[in-house]
PDB file of C-alpha atoms and ligand atoms in Angstrom:
ATOM      1  CA  MET A1422      35.834  40.216-158.023  1.00 95.00           C
ATOM      2  CA  ARG A1423      32.652  42.157-157.431  1.00 97.00           C
ATOM      3  CA  ILE A1424      32.714  45.585-158.983  1.00 98.00           C
ATOM      4  CA  VAL A1425      30.124  48.347-159.446  1.00 98.00           C
ATOM      5  CA  LEU A1426      30.648  50.834-162.246  1.00 98.00           C
ATOM      6  CA  LEU A1427      29.344  54.350-161.555  1.00 98.00           C
ATOM      7  CA  GLY A1428      29.275  57.447-163.692  1.00 97.00           C
ATOM      8  CA  PRO A1429      27.062  60.118-165.229  1.00 96.00           C
ATOM      9  CA  PRO A1430      25.030  59.437-168.390  1.00 92.00           C
ATOM     10  CA  ALA A1431      27.202  59.150-171.514  1.00 90.00           C
ATOM     11  CA  SER A1432      30.367  58.503-169.465  1.00 94.00           C
ATOM     12  CA  GLY A1433      30.832  55.124-171.228  1.00 91.00           C
ATOM     13  CA  LYS A1434      29.593  52.826-168.448  1.00 92.00           C
ATOM     14  CA  GLY A1435      28.045  50.316-170.861  1.00 90.00           C
ATOM     15  CA  THR A1436      31.087  50.061-173.086  1.00 91.00           C
ATOM     16  CA  GLN A1437      33.531  49.947-170.163  1.00 96.00           C
ATOM     17  CA  GLY A1438      31.374  47.546-168.153  1.00 96.00           C
ATOM     18  CA  ARG A1439      31.201  45.004-170.953  1.00 95.00           C
ATOM     19  CA  ARG A1440      34.959  45.329-171.627  1.00 96.00           C
ATOM     20  CA  LEU A1441      35.885  45.044-167.994  1.00 97.00           C
ATOM     21  CA  ALA A1442      33.716  41.965-167.480  1.00 96.00           C
ATOM     22  CA  ALA A1443      35.153  40.328-170.603  1.00 96.00           C
ATOM     23  CA  SER A1444      38.774  41.162-169.637  1.00 95.00           C
ATOM     24  CA  LEU A1445      38.393  39.637-166.191  1.00 95.00           C
ATOM     25  CA  GLY A1446      35.970  36.811-167.085  1.00 95.00           C
ATOM     26  CA  LEU A1447      33.242  38.245-164.875  1.00 96.00           C
ATOM     27  CA  GLY A1448      29.464  38.308-165.189  1.00 95.00           C
ATOM     28  CA  TYR A1449      27.918  41.565-166.340  1.00 96.00           C
ATOM     29  CA  LEU A1450      24.597  43.257-165.676  1.00 95.00           C
ATOM     30  CA  SER A1451      23.476  46.458-167.349  1.00 94.00           C
ATOM     31  CA  THR A1452      20.211  47.411-165.661  1.00 93.00           C
ATOM     32  CA  GLY A1453      19.576  49.872-168.501  1.00 89.00           C
ATOM     33  CA  ALA A1454      19.844  47.148-171.159  1.00 88.00           C
ATOM     34  CA  LEU A1455      17.731  44.808-169.029  1.00 92.00           C
ATOM     35  CA  LEU A1456      14.995  47.433-168.710  1.00 92.00           C
ATOM     36  CA  ARG A1457      15.135  48.274-172.462  1.00 90.00           C
ATOM     37  CA  GLU A1458      14.654  44.553-173.265  1.00 90.00           C
ATOM     38  CA  ASN A1459      11.671  44.468-170.941  1.00 92.00           C
ATOM     39  CA  ILE A1460      10.217  47.530-172.660  1.00 93.00           C
ATOM     40  CA  GLU A1461      10.672  45.961-176.093  1.00 93.00           C
ATOM     41  CA  GLU A1462       8.924  42.801-174.894  1.00 94.00           C
ATOM     42  CA  SER A1463       6.177  44.787-173.103  1.00 95.00           C
ATOM     43  CA  THR A1464       6.615  42.833-169.857  1.00 93.00           C
ATOM     44  CA  PRO A1465       4.924  44.192-166.726  1.00 92.00           C
ATOM     45  CA  LEU A1466       8.302  45.583-165.659  1.00 91.00           C
ATOM     46  CA  GLY A1467       8.777  47.142-169.122  1.00 93.00           C
ATOM     47  CA  LEU A1468       5.345  48.810-169.027  1.00 94.00           C
ATOM     48  CA  THR A1469       6.168  50.345-165.614  1.00 93.00           C
ATOM     49  CA  ALA A1470       9.639  51.408-166.645  1.00 93.00           C
ATOM     50  CA  GLU A1471       8.882  52.928-170.055  1.00 93.00           C
ATOM     51  CA  PRO A1472       7.284  56.265-169.042  1.00 93.00           C
ATOM     52  CA  ILE A1473       9.852  56.803-166.303  1.00 90.00           C
ATOM     53  CA  LEU A1474      12.841  56.164-168.540  1.00 86.00           C
ATOM     54  CA  ALA A1475      11.281  58.182-171.382  1.00 85.00           C
ATOM     55  CA  ARG A1476      11.592  61.347-169.328  1.00 82.00           C
ATOM     56  CA  GLY A1477      15.111  60.472-168.078  1.00 78.00           C
ATOM     57  CA  GLY A1478      13.996  59.386-164.587  1.00 82.00           C
ATOM     58  CA  TYR A1479      15.376  56.613-162.438  1.00 85.00           C
ATOM     59  CA  LEU A1480      13.265  53.674-161.399  1.00 90.00           C
ATOM     60  CA  PRO A1481      12.342  53.655-157.701  1.00 93.00           C
ATOM     61  CA  ASP A1482      14.418  51.618-155.240  1.00 95.00           C
ATOM     62  CA  ASP A1483      11.524  49.284-154.359  1.00 93.00           C
ATOM     63  CA  LEU A1484      11.403  48.244-158.037  1.00 92.00           C
ATOM     64  CA  MET A1485      15.148  48.002-158.652  1.00 94.00           C
ATOM     65  CA  CYS A1486      16.250  46.200-155.492  1.00 95.00           C
ATOM     66  CA  PRO A1487      14.177  43.036-156.115  1.00 92.00           C
ATOM     67  CA  ILE A1488      15.433  42.939-159.710  1.00 92.00           C
ATOM     68  CA  LEU A1489      18.990  43.019-158.392  1.00 93.00           C
ATOM     69  CA  ALA A1490      18.338  40.411-155.709  1.00 94.00           C
ATOM     70  CA  ASP A1491      16.915  38.120-158.395  1.00 92.00           C
ATOM     71  CA  TRP A1492      19.918  38.626-160.701  1.00 94.00           C
ATOM     72  CA  LEU A1493      22.459  38.223-157.878  1.00 95.00           C
ATOM     73  CA  GLY A1494      20.726  35.048-156.752  1.00 93.00           C
ATOM     74  CA  LYS A1495      21.322  33.530-160.188  1.00 92.00           C
ATOM     75  CA  ASN A1496      24.708  35.093-160.968  1.00 92.00           C
ATOM     76  CA  ASP A1497      26.701  35.575-157.742  1.00 90.00           C
ATOM     77  CA  SER A1498      28.213  32.103-157.742  1.00 83.00           C
ATOM     78  CA  GLY A1499      30.911  32.501-160.409  1.00 82.00           C
ATOM     79  CA  LYS A1500      34.121  34.529-160.461  1.00 91.00           C
ATOM     80  CA  GLY A1501      32.215  37.686-159.686  1.00 96.00           C
ATOM     81  CA  TRP A1502      30.539  40.429-161.676  1.00 97.00           C
ATOM     82  CA  VAL A1503      30.420  43.985-162.892  1.00 97.00           C
ATOM     83  CA  LEU A1504      27.226  45.946-162.244  1.00 97.00           C
ATOM     84  CA  ASP A1505      26.394  48.887-164.560  1.00 96.00           C
ATOM     85  CA  GLY A1506      23.385  50.964-163.532  1.00 93.00           C
ATOM     86  CA  PHE A1507      23.102  49.742-159.939  1.00 95.00           C
ATOM     87  CA  PRO A1508      23.341  51.125-157.325  1.00 97.00           C
ATOM     88  CA  ARG A1509      21.963  54.501-158.440  1.00 95.00           C
ATOM     89  CA  SER A1510      20.955  55.735-155.009  1.00 96.00           C
ATOM     90  CA  LEU A1511      22.150  55.451-151.418  1.00 97.00           C
ATOM     91  CA  PRO A1512      19.358  53.000-150.414  1.00 97.00           C
ATOM     92  CA  GLN A1513      20.377  50.796-153.384  1.00 97.00           C
ATOM     93  CA  ALA A1514      24.041  50.876-152.313  1.00 98.00           C
ATOM     94  CA  GLU A1515      23.005  49.890-148.769  1.00 98.00           C
ATOM     95  CA  PHE A1516      20.769  47.174-150.151  1.00 98.00           C
ATOM     96  CA  LEU A1517      23.691  45.751-152.173  1.00 98.00           C
ATOM     97  CA  ASP A1518      25.996  45.739-149.102  1.00 98.00           C
ATOM     98  CA  GLY A1519      23.224  44.049-147.113  1.00 98.00           C
ATOM     99  CA  TRP A1520      22.631  41.354-149.723  1.00 97.00           C
ATOM    100  CA  LEU A1521      26.363  40.643-150.025  1.00 97.00           C
ATOM    101  CA  SER A1522      26.976  40.438-146.290  1.00 97.00           C
ATOM    102  CA  GLN A1523      24.002  38.096-145.874  1.00 96.00           C
ATOM    103  CA  ASN A1524      25.633  35.919-148.486  1.00 94.00           C
ATOM    104  CA  GLY A1525      29.100  36.031-146.952  1.00 94.00           C
ATOM    105  CA  ALA A1526      30.498  38.278-149.684  1.00 94.00           C
ATOM    106  CA  ALA A1527      31.629  41.859-150.136  1.00 96.00           C
ATOM    107  CA  LEU A1528      32.074  44.432-152.861  1.00 97.00           C
ATOM    108  CA  ASP A1529      35.719  44.764-153.998  1.00 97.00           C
ATOM    109  CA  ALA A1530      35.564  48.140-155.755  1.00 97.00           C
ATOM    110  CA  ALA A1531      33.347  50.949-156.956  1.00 98.00           C
ATOM    111  CA  VAL A1532      34.810  52.387-160.161  1.00 98.00           C
ATOM    112  CA  ALA A1533      33.511  55.915-160.837  1.00 98.00           C
ATOM    113  CA  LEU A1534      33.959  57.254-164.350  1.00 98.00           C
ATOM    114  CA  GLU A1535      34.474  61.030-164.380  1.00 98.00           C
ATOM    115  CA  ALA A1536      33.963  63.460-167.277  1.00 97.00           C
ATOM    116  CA  PRO A1537      32.875  67.090-167.498  1.00 97.00           C
ATOM    117  CA  PHE A1538      29.258  67.952-168.303  1.00 97.00           C
ATOM    118  CA  ASP A1539      30.017  69.588-171.674  1.00 95.00           C
ATOM    119  CA  GLU A1540      31.945  66.520-172.892  1.00 94.00           C
ATOM    120  CA  LEU A1541      29.035  64.252-171.849  1.00 94.00           C
ATOM    121  CA  LEU A1542      26.535  66.457-173.666  1.00 93.00           C
ATOM    122  CA  ARG A1543      28.653  66.404-176.840  1.00 90.00           C
ATOM    123  CA  ARG A1544      28.809  62.562-176.677  1.00 88.00           C
ATOM    124  CA  THR A1545      25.058  62.344-176.150  1.00 88.00           C
ATOM    125  CA  ARG A1546      24.425  64.306-179.336  1.00 87.00           C
ATOM    126  CA  GLU A1547      26.646  61.883-181.269  1.00 88.00           C
ATOM    127  CA  ARG A1548      25.624  58.578-179.720  1.00 85.00           C
ATOM    128  CA  VAL A1549      24.007  55.756-181.730  1.00 90.00           C
ATOM    129  CA  GLU A1550      22.988  52.188-180.973  1.00 89.00           C
ATOM    130  CA  CYS A1551      22.784  49.126-183.208  1.00 92.00           C
ATOM    131  CA  PRO A1552      19.429  47.308-182.934  1.00 90.00           C
ATOM    132  CA  GLY A1553      21.063  44.075-184.133  1.00 92.00           C
ATOM    133  CA  CYS A1554      23.965  43.468-181.765  1.00 93.00           C
ATOM    134  CA  ARG A1555      23.416  46.254-179.175  1.00 87.00           C
ATOM    135  CA  TRP A1556      26.734  47.913-179.995  1.00 88.00           C
ATOM    136  CA  THR A1557      26.692  51.556-178.877  1.00 83.00           C
ATOM    137  CA  GLY A1558      29.152  54.263-179.882  1.00 84.00           C
ATOM    138  CA  GLN A1559      29.613  57.524-181.720  1.00 86.00           C
ATOM    139  CA  ARG A1560      28.107  58.245-185.109  1.00 88.00           C
ATOM    140  CA  ARG A1561      31.624  58.665-186.598  1.00 89.00           C
ATOM    141  CA  GLU A1562      32.471  55.047-185.707  1.00 91.00           C
ATOM    142  CA  LEU A1563      29.829  53.671-188.108  1.00 93.00           C
ATOM    143  CA  SER A1564      30.713  52.440-191.611  1.00 94.00           C
ATOM    144  CA  GLU A1565      29.466  54.276-194.708  1.00 91.00           C
ATOM    145  CA  GLY A1566      25.718  54.668-194.831  1.00 91.00           C
ATOM    146  CA  GLY A1567      25.419  54.630-191.022  1.00 92.00           C
ATOM    147  CA  LEU A1568      25.823  50.842-190.691  1.00 95.00           C
ATOM    148  CA  CYS A1569      27.112  48.938-187.690  1.00 96.00           C
ATOM    149  CA  ARG A1570      30.665  47.722-188.240  1.00 95.00           C
ATOM    150  CA  LYS A1571      30.001  44.529-186.293  1.00 95.00           C
ATOM    151  CA  CYS A1572      26.764  43.215-187.850  1.00 96.00           C
ATOM    152  CA  GLY A1573      25.928  45.592-190.706  1.00 95.00           C
ATOM    153  CA  LYS A1574      22.527  46.719-189.429  1.00 95.00           C
ATOM    154  CA  PRO A1575      21.670  50.431-189.622  1.00 95.00           C
ATOM    155  CA  ALA A1576      22.424  52.074-186.296  1.00 93.00           C
ATOM    156  CA  ALA A1577      20.279  54.904-184.946  1.00 89.00           C
ATOM    157  CA  PRO A1578      20.227  57.331-181.999  1.00 84.00           C
ATOM    158  CA  ARG A1579      18.848  55.695-178.892  1.00 74.00           C
ATOM    159  CA  ASP A1580      15.277  56.803-178.155  1.00 67.00           C
ATOM    160  CA  ASP A1581      16.285  58.054-174.732  1.00 60.00           C
ATOM    161  CA  ASP A1582      19.201  60.090-176.017  1.00 58.00           C
ATOM    162  CA  ASP A1583      17.680  63.456-176.645  1.00 79.00           C
ATOM    163  CA  GLU A1584      19.222  66.432-174.923  1.00 85.00           C
ATOM    164  CA  GLU A1585      16.455  67.120-172.466  1.00 86.00           C
ATOM    165  CA  ASN A1586      16.487  63.483-171.408  1.00 86.00           C
ATOM    166  CA  PHE A1587      20.286  63.701-170.910  1.00 90.00           C
ATOM    167  CA  ARG A1588      19.914  66.807-168.759  1.00 92.00           C
ATOM    168  CA  ASN A1589      17.256  65.105-166.640  1.00 91.00           C
ATOM    169  CA  ARG A1590      19.384  62.004-166.197  1.00 91.00           C
ATOM    170  CA  HIS A1591      22.413  64.116-165.310  1.00 95.00           C
ATOM    171  CA  ALA A1592      20.387  65.994-162.695  1.00 95.00           C
ATOM    172  CA  GLU A1593      19.161  62.631-161.272  1.00 93.00           C
ATOM    173  CA  PHE A1594      22.791  61.438-161.217  1.00 95.00           C
ATOM    174  CA  THR A1595      23.868  64.551-159.262  1.00 97.00           C
ATOM    175  CA  ALA A1596      21.015  64.248-156.786  1.00 96.00           C
ATOM    176  CA  LEU A1597      20.964  60.468-156.282  1.00 95.00           C
ATOM    177  CA  THR A1598      24.214  58.874-157.433  1.00 96.00           C
ATOM    178  CA  VAL A1599      26.823  61.421-156.325  1.00 97.00           C
ATOM    179  CA  PRO A1600      25.912  60.503-152.695  1.00 98.00           C
ATOM    180  CA  VAL A1601      26.616  56.860-153.641  1.00 98.00           C
ATOM    181  CA  ILE A1602      30.063  57.870-154.893  1.00 98.00           C
ATOM    182  CA  ASP A1603      30.653  59.749-151.591  1.00 98.00           C
ATOM    183  CA  PHE A1604      29.480  56.651-149.683  1.00 98.00           C
ATOM    184  CA  TYR A1605      32.025  54.420-151.445  1.00 98.00           C
ATOM    185  CA  ARG A1606      34.748  57.073-150.933  1.00 98.00           C
ATOM    186  CA  THR A1607      34.148  57.200-147.172  1.00 98.00           C
ATOM    187  CA  THR A1608      34.080  53.410-146.982  1.00 97.00           C
ATOM    188  CA  HIS A1609      37.400  53.229-148.919  1.00 97.00           C
ATOM    189  CA  ARG A1610      36.100  51.316-151.921  1.00 97.00           C
ATOM    190  CA  LEU A1611      36.048  54.121-154.518  1.00 98.00           C
ATOM    191  CA  ILE A1612      38.325  54.112-157.551  1.00 98.00           C
ATOM    192  CA  PRO A1613      37.861  57.347-159.534  1.00 98.00           C
ATOM    193  CA  VAL A1614      38.800  57.050-163.222  1.00 97.00           C
ATOM    194  CA  THR A1615      39.077  59.943-165.698  1.00 96.00           C
ATOM    195  CA  ALA A1616      36.928  58.957-168.683  1.00 96.00           C
ATOM    196  CA  THR A1617      37.726  61.730-171.159  1.00 94.00           C
ATOM    197  CA  GLY A1618      40.194  59.736-173.318  1.00 92.00           C
ATOM    198  CA  THR A1619      39.517  57.033-175.887  1.00 90.00           C
ATOM    199  CA  LYS A1620      37.628  53.830-174.939  1.00 91.00           C
ATOM    200  CA  GLU A1621      40.935  51.987-175.006  1.00 94.00           C
ATOM    201  CA  GLU A1622      42.652  54.502-172.717  1.00 96.00           C
ATOM    202  CA  THR A1623      39.805  54.440-170.226  1.00 97.00           C
ATOM    203  CA  ALA A1624      39.659  50.614-170.262  1.00 97.00           C
ATOM    204  CA  ALA A1625      43.408  50.443-169.591  1.00 97.00           C
ATOM    205  CA  THR A1626      43.136  52.973-166.729  1.00 97.00           C
ATOM    206  CA  ILE A1627      40.343  50.992-165.100  1.00 97.00           C
ATOM    207  CA  LEU A1628      42.350  47.731-165.206  1.00 97.00           C
ATOM    208  CA  SER A1629      45.515  49.353-163.846  1.00 96.00           C
ATOM    209  CA  SER A1630      43.519  51.175-161.143  1.00 96.00           C
ATOM    210  CA  LEU A1631      42.160  47.785-160.044  1.00 95.00           C
ATOM    211  CA  GLY A1632      45.725  46.566-159.701  1.00 93.00           C
ATOM    212  CA  PHE A1633      45.985  44.521-162.899  1.00 91.00           C
ATOM    213  CA  LYS A1634      49.135  44.714-165.012  1.00 80.00           C
ATOM    214  CA  ILE A1635      48.407  45.748-168.566  1.00 72.00           C
TER     215      ILE A1635
HETATM  216 ZN1   ZN B2769      25.402  45.639-184.858  1.00 73.83          ZN
END
């Protein structure tokens, strides 16, 4: 199965993307995590991406599309994949369809997580990430002393999680990614999923919406 996961910032794409890929035995790409790794390693891509991501912007299509083509070239051969963070714009969605049709493949579903703005803002204010194992979640999920329950390292708010950054990313989502959601709706590939419940509830809804018995 080839699935793209769409949704506004703080809608749980990363968590749900990893879970979905693990549940179905699929490959998984988070473009956000890939870019953050490049920033930490100060690669040429990281140096380009850092100032854009720091203000909550999206990377331009002519930068993202080759990154995707490279990843798909290496990872499209298995059982399929879940993409988190791509496509973020209509040209990226068209690029993905083009790449797949050139390779005799097609996208199976576009899962769009939906949550109201105020709920997303509240989550943003509470979100932390573990530098050790890359777990992300809410502050209240940490063990005593603010430590990661998986690996014991101290978790901290993500650098890009301040409120202004969230508002910028949400505005970019509305301007650039909502048209992508409309595109998948009109081409009958969209699966909207309410993402206001617990992680477990949302994960179960995604699987059942894709036609899997849970
Ligand atoms: Zn950890």
